[in-house]
């Protein structure tokens, strides 16, 4: 069969006279471009039909949290099979449909094949083919012109997690975009309590730890789609007896696999957590010993100012809040008097009042009890739609422990009030001690490559002074605030994927002097570019090895699988060409092999640092990190990474916002009684799907057979608008509109609609979903760890038949 197919292709292609930049519409479907490059494969073993065949190991996508190690078969230079790699441990031998489908997708019609230069108006999507030299000469000349007049920081370079651009911004002295406002909603509220997670709510352990839990409460995550290689861990925990309960407005895939689904009103997770905390404290189910010994709940607060009181009350010079050591927080000692919390033998009272100097002082615990007093189950039920009895039951189950709260980045995280939910979740962990113990952890567990054990790899050192400029502001703010940026180099799709409220992005794009898109695929953002440069996919390399990364509990190498396709170039080559034109070529490694050697030899772990590329490749391109037999567990000694070493539940910097302790606030737009609902009654949930990774795989034909992005809504909501499954609807609000096929889906909560994010214009009926998404930034955002979150799902819309 292979023989026949190959012979057939050879002939048919010769007949077509196909060149590298041939038309993307080809009569022989997905196989045609492969054969167009069949001549370039390096020699290897011989396949049954006499062609050249070899196997190469690499890793797949980072941004699904998978980075699955892959074993790729290449025949006559063409990728013909993708399988899970043979790893030392079969837990890491994972793959999904998207990895398998690369056999077609790498050669897919969505690829940018040649460098393109804008020929029409910006955004008109009109381009002409140019040579790499023409493109790069002009781009560099224009950048230099802009920088001479406006300074180095008039250029901005941003790169998606799939792109590999460690040098470009530094070479140009460019800005790098600042806070992204993405995936930082819940972490902004959770992470300051623990001093871990960096604002991304990274879990305090891996999902492998779930088997140790009696109760796993998943809130706002669709783990069984968004963490495909780890779905087995969900079932292992379930089989081990953990009670898996999923809180989600919609009957998600994960909800359907759980022991129980608890439907909730969108954007009200904080109210659920606060009501649960109320029950726990009210019923005396808290862990008083943990609270007194390991949290900031016994700390004293000046009732007049809301500030935490410290030992050197009258001596601001002694103030060292970074360490808290020189100026420790005060607690009430056994004699009722204030005493530094860290003095030997102190057993702090959780409750009480005292005076510190002139200041009237109360404990954080008392303030918490007071603030929670109104958060009764009835109150919570009214806001969340979760019935009172269920809130009480969840609270009791959680308090009993060991319990884990598995938060998400795609749920409440994408609403403006997410930090309050994260903060409230921290309170639940703090009052019950369900943290940093086997089975008792908290955070987002999605993605092995983010949540497994890690080691820091080395970095290539650039000459002194070769570094990015300081970021003036977050890139999303540049659309509205005065700033210096005039040229924007996007490695990945930033224009459409990273900003809500597309109309604003478009206005900004029109105002820029130069936009460059560097991506293997033709993205929505590329339409706004002056130059679209074809990058290779991770499978294509011009050297034997291109990158090394820490995947799920192992080091993985990006090995060459096939030669670059079309005129695509590697991210490394592109940077090198920039460097050559800037006269700094020698500052970069000579090739990507030298770069990878540096990454490995500089690894912080000496066992990893002593490995060679050859050794790792003898081991199929993957090397287990040390000590991975047991799941990662942070803070087992219960000393947290906060200034006091305790779980810090009181956020002094938010006193002026009334959020020193978490206090319920609805999201800015998608709240139940928002008068805006009169015109735009439906909330639009933006979620991920197992069929895509953000904007990627929209064009993968093998996947398109099974999945088309549809706007799913409850059949009753469709019917009320005269819509039925299969109709194309216009989705609109006061920010914009787009058109998409609708699907009646009883899993969707009435009053909401759901669409996978990253479904871009070319794959919808018209326009981009980003046209309607909300970009309102809350005021307290500037005080939050990572700045405000972009509230993509804090969006109200209406539908009508298109
Ligand atoms: N409306 C809405 N928007 C959202 C979200 C939402 O919920 N709603 N979610 C947000 C979230 S959580 C995230 S994390 C972001 C993710 O958005 P992105 O950061 O855009 O996602 P990635 O998957 O990291 O980036 C993929 C891009 O990199 C390109 N690429 C792949 N490999 C390479 C390579 O080797 N070199 C180069 N140069 N490019 C490569 C791909 O073709 C693709 O265009 O989207 C955000 N946007
Ligand atoms: N296949 C695949 N996997 C991915 C990605 C991908 O693009 N494709 N992207 C990766 C990235 S960058 C991210 S950020 C993660 C995100 O991973 P997750 O955090 O799991 O996010 P989603 O998959 O969007 O699922 C969000 C869930 O929250 C629910 N939800 C919506 N609003 C609310 C709410 O207000 N409260 C509650 N409790 N639930 C709500 C939604 O119905 C949905 O089931 O996935 C990663 N993994
Ligand atoms: S898309 Fe993600 S889960 Fe699927 S094979 Fe690739 S890395 Fe693995
Ligand atoms: Mo994300």
Short mmCIF file of C-alpha atoms in Angstrom, two decimals, residues 181 414 416 475-480 498-505 668-669 676 686 733-735 770-778 788-796:
data_model
loop_
_atom_site.label_atom_id
_atom_site.label_comp_id
_atom_site.label_asym_id
_atom_site.label_seq_id
_atom_site.Cartn_x
_atom_site.Cartn_y
_atom_site.Cartn_z
CA UNK A 181 -3.08 40.01 32.24
CA UNK A 414 -11.21 35.05 33.38
CA UNK A 416 -12.60 40.65 36.89
CA UNK A 475 1.05 45.89 26.23
CA UNK A 476 -2.75 45.88 26.66
CA UNK A 477 -2.54 49.39 28.13
CA UNK A 478 -0.60 50.63 25.10
CA UNK A 479 -3.82 50.52 23.14
CA UNK A 480 -5.12 53.44 25.20
CA UNK A 498 -3.64 38.43 23.84
CA UNK A 499 -6.02 41.39 23.95
CA UNK A 500 -9.75 41.59 24.54
CA UNK A 501 -11.94 44.14 22.75
CA UNK A 502 -10.62 43.80 19.21
CA UNK A 503 -11.81 47.19 17.99
CA UNK A 504 -9.34 48.87 20.35
CA UNK A 505 -6.57 46.55 19.20
CA UNK A 668 -17.75 44.09 36.51
CA UNK A 669 -20.06 43.03 33.69
CA UNK A 676 -26.85 45.86 30.73
CA UNK A 686 -14.41 31.51 26.88
CA UNK A 733 -22.63 43.63 22.24
CA UNK A 734 -21.63 47.27 22.48
CA UNK A 735 -17.99 46.40 21.70
CA UNK A 770 -12.26 38.93 20.55
CA UNK A 771 -14.53 41.60 19.01
CA UNK A 772 -16.93 41.23 21.94
CA UNK A 773 -14.67 40.27 24.87
CA UNK A 774 -14.31 42.56 27.86
CA UNK A 775 -11.04 44.40 28.54
CA UNK A 776 -12.13 46.39 31.61
CA UNK A 777 -9.33 46.53 34.15
CA UNK A 778 -10.35 46.89 37.77
CA UNK A 788 -5.19 43.17 36.61
CA UNK A 789 -6.45 40.13 34.73
CA UNK A 790 -8.04 40.53 31.30
CA UNK A 791 -11.61 39.49 32.05
CA UNK A 792 -12.29 37.70 28.74
CA UNK A 793 -15.36 35.90 30.11
CA UNK A 794 -16.76 38.89 31.97
CA UNK A 795 -18.70 39.49 28.81
CA UNK A 796 -22.39 39.93 28.10
#
